[in-house]
XYZ file of C-alpha atoms in Angstrom:
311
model
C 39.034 29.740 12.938
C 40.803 32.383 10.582
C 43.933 30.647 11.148
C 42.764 27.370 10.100
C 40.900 28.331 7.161
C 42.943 31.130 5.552
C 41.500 33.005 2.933
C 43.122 31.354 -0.075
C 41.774 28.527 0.693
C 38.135 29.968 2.455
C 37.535 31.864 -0.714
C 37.986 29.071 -3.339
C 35.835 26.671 -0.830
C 33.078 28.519 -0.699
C 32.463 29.262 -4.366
C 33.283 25.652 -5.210
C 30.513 24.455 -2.719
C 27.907 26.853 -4.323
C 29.119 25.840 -7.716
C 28.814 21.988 -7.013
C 24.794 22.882 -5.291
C 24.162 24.767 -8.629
C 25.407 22.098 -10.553
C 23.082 19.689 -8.560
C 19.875 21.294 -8.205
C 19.806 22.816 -12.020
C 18.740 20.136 -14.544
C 20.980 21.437 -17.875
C 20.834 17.247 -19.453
C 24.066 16.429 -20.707
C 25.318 20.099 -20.433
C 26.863 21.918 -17.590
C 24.584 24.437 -16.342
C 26.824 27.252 -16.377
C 27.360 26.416 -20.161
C 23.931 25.718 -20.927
C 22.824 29.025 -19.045
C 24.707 32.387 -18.961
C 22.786 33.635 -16.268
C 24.426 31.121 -14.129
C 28.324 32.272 -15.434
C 27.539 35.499 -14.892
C 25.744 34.630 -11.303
C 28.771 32.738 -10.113
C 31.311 35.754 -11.270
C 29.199 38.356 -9.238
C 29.426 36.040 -6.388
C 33.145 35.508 -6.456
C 33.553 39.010 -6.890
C 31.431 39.784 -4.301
C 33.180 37.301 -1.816
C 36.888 38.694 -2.980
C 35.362 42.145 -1.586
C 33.819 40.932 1.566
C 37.005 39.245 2.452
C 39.376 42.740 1.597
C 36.883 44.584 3.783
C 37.208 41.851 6.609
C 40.575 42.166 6.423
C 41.290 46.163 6.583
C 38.784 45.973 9.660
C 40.215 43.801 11.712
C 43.472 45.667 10.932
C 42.189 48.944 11.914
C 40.514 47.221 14.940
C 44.032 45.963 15.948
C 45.736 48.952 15.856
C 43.100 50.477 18.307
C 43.801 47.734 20.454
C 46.528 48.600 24.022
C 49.481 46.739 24.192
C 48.132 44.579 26.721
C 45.063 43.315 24.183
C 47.304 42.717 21.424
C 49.345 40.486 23.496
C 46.502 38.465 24.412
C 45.355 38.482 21.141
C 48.497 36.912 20.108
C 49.047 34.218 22.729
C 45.346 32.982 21.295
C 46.795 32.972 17.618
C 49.544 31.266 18.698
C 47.851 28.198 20.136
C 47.412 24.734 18.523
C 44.189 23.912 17.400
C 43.548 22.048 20.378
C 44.310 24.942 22.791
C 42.241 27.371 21.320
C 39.251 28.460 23.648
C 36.586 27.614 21.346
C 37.921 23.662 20.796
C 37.910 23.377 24.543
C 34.532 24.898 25.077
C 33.144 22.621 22.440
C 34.701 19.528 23.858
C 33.041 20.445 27.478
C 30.014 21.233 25.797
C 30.050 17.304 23.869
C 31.624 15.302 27.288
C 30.543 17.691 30.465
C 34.234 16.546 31.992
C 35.824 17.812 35.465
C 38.972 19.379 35.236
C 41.850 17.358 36.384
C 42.077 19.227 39.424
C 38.467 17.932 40.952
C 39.230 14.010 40.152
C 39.648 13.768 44.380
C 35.688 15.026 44.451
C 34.917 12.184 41.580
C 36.430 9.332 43.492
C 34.234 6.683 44.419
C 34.626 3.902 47.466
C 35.839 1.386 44.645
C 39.792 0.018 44.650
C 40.465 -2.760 42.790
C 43.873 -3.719 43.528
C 44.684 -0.027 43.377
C 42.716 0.787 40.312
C 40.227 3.596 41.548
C 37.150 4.445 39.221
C 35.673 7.877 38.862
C 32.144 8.854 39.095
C 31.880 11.046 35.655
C 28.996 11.378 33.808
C 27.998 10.294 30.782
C 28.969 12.246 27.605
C 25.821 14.149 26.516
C 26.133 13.272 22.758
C 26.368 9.040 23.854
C 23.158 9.900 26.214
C 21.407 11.687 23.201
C 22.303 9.368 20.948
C 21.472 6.713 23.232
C 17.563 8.358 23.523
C 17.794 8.562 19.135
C 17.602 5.155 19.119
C 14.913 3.917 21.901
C 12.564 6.487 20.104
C 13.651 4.927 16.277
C 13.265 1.392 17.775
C 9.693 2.365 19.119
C 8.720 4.066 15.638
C 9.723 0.942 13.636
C 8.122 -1.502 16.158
C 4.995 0.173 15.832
C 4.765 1.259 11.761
C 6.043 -2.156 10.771
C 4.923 -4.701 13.447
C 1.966 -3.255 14.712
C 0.614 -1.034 11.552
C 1.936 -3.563 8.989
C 3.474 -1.321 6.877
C 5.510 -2.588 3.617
C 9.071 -3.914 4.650
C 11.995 -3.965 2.555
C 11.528 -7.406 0.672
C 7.674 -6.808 0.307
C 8.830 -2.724 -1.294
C 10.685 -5.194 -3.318
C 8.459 -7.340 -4.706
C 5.986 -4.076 -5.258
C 9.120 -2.230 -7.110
C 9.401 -5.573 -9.424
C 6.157 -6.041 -10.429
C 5.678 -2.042 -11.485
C 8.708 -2.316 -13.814
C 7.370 -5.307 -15.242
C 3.926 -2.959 -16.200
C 6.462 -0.047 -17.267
C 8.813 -2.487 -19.407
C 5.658 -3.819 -21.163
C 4.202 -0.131 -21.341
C 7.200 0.557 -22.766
C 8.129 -2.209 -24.862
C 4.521 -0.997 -27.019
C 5.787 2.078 -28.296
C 9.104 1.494 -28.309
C 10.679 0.033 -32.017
C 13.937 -0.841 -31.302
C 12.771 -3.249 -28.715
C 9.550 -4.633 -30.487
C 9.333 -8.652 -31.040
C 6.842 -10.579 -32.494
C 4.768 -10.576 -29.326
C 4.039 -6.920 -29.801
C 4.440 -6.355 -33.336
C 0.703 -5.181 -35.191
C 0.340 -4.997 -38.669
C 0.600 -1.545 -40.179
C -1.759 -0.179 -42.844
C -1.093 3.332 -43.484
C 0.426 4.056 -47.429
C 3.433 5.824 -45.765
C 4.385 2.131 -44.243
C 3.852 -0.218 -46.916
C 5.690 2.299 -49.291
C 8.511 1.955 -47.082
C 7.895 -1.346 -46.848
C 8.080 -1.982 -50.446
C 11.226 -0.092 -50.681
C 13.241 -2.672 -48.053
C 11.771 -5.599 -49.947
C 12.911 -4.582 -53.058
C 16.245 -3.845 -51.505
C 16.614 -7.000 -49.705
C 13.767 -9.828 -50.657
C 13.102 -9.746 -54.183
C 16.063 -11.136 -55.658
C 14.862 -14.356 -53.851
C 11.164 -13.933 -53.859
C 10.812 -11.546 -57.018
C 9.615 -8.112 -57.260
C 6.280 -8.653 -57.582
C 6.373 -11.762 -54.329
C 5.490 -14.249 -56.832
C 8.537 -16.903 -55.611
C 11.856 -17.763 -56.899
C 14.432 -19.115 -55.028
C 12.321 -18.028 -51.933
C 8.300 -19.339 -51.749
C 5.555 -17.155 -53.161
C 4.244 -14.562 -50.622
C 1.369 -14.447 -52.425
C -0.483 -16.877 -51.985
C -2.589 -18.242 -48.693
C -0.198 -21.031 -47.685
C 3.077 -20.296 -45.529
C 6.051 -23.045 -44.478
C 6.054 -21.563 -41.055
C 2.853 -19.685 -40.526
C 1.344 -16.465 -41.716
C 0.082 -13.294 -39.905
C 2.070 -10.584 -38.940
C 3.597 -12.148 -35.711
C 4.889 -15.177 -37.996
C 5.799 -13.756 -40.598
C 7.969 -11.118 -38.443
C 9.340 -13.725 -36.663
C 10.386 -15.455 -39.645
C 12.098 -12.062 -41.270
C 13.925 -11.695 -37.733
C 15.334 -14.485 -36.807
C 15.642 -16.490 -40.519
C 13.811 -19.216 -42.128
C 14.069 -23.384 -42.026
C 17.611 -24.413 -41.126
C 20.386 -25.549 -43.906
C 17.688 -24.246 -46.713
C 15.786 -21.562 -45.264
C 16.528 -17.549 -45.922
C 18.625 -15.916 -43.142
C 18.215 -13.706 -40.251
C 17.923 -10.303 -41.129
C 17.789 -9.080 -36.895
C 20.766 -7.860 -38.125
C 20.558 -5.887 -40.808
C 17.541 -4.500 -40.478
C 15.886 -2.845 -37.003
C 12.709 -4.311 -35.696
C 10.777 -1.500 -36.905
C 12.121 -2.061 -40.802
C 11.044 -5.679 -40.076
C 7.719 -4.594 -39.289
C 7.246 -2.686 -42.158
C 8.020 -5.296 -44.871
C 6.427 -7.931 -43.050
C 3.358 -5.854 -43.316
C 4.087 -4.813 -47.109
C 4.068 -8.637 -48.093
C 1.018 -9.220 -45.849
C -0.839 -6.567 -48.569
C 0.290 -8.121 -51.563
C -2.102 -11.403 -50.358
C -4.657 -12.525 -53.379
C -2.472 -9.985 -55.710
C -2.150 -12.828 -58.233
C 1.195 -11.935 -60.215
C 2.399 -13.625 -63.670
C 3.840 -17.173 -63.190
C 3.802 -17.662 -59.755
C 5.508 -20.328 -58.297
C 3.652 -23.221 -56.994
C 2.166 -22.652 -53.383
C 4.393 -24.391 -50.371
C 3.457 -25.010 -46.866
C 0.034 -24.980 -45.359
C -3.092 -22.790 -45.340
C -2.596 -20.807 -42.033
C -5.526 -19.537 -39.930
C -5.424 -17.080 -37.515
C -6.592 -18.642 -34.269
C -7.016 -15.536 -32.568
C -9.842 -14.221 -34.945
C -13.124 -13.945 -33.547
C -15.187 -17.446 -34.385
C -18.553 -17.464 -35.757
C -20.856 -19.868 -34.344
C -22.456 -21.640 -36.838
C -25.244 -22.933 -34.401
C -26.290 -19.809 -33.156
C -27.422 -18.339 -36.539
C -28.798 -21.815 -37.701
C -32.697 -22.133 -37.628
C -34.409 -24.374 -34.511
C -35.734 -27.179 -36.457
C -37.062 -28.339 -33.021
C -39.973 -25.490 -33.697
C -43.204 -27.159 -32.687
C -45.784 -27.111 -36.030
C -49.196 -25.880 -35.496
């Protein structure tokens, strides 16, 4: 085998497979792992060093051993060095080993009765990796008869189906906490002074030269007020922001310009400034919006029975 994978290229093929499985099974992220960790540089130089050495020693062994050989053994030594590959002794064995043939000498003792217009056929056996294979696949067949026709276990369109509806659960998980990919399905309104002072700060960037500082209306409607042109509550009103207002005369979409979380913010800044009454509003526009999702109070339930029988 020395003779077919010499030591120049043995050497490099070895540490290049253990550097490639150290590569794989260490997780460095975006780093490789002998960068990230200098344990590993300093493991793979102590094993190329040590694989250098065990190849030098090798190699003065087997030189010592051939001088101690007689003349006789180093000729036979040579006449197996000089073989093809498919001479060696250890090719041939294999290949017996794999397809159990006869030499070419006993074909007269494999001879069946059979001529076929002079074609003869010979009784060899079957190669003993087609046989095992052969048995592989009577015992597979019987395993997946019984797990997925007779146990009903999960085949490959029903894993499917299973696999699609979990990453529908994990998108929406997901989509929750995630701002860059929030809409105005899963937008909620935000409260906290840290928010709405940001929020301020991209309205007065980017709304009030249309709405005024204070929300009160200018070009743009008053914010101010309980009546919106296309609905109120956070969910509208982020909607709105994100993908512009009425078409030919309404404000544009700010989706891009600002990121959905910015959106949110604002949205939620103007939401505060409700009832804040500033100096010469303009005139309210739209519609009183209600939320419809808002718990109901039922008016008949606290109302007194008047059917009360008097004593």
């Amino acid at each position: 085998m020395k003779k077919f994978f010499p030591v120049y290229v043995r050497v490099p093929l070895i540490f290049f497979i253990v550097f490639a499985l150290m590569e794989y099974f260490i997780d460095s992220g975006d780093k490789p792992a002998f960068v990230k960790f200098p344990m590993v540089s300093l493991f793979l130089f102590v094993f190329l060093f040590i694989l250098i050495a065990i190849e030098i020693t090798l190699s003065a062994v087997n030189r010592v051993m051939y001088q101690l050989l007689s003349p006789e053994e180093k000729a036979q030594k040579e006449l197996e060095e000089s073989l093809s590959f498919k001479e060696s002794t250890w090719f041939k064995n294999l290949m017996h080993k794999l397809t159990k043939t006869e030499p070419i000498e006993k074909e007269a003792d494999l001879l069946m009765d059979h001529d076929y217009d002079g074609i003869k056929e010979l009784d060899n056996n079957l190669p003993p990796w087609w046989v095992y294979l052969f048995y592989i696949c009577i015992i597979f067949g019987v395993i997946y008869v019984v797990r997925y026709d007779v146990l009903g276990a999960d085949d490959q369109e029903m894993e499917l189906k299973k696999e699609m509806a979990q990453a529908k659960i994990d998108v929406e998980e997901y989509m929750k906490t995630a701002p860059d990919l929030m809409d105005e399905k899963t937008v909620v309104l935000l409260t906290d002074e840290p928010s709405l002072a940001a929020g301020k700060e991209i309205f007065t960037t980017n709304c009030a030269a249309c709405h005024r500082a204070d929300a009160g209306g200018q070009i743009g409607p008053n914010l101010t007020d309980d009546k919106w042109i296309l609905g109120g509550g956070i969910k509208n009103l982020f909607h709105t922001i994100t993908n512009g207002g009425r078409d030919g005369k309404g404000m544009i979409a700010w989706k891009g310009t600002l990121k959905p979380k910015e959106i949110q913010k604002v949205a939620s800044y103007i939401l505060s400034l409700q009832g804040s009454n500033p100096k010469d509003p303009k005139e309210p526009e739209g519609e009183v919006w209600v939320d419809d999702s808002a718990p109901k109070t039922d008016a008949a339930a606290t109302a007194k029975d008047t059917t009360e029988v008097k004593k």
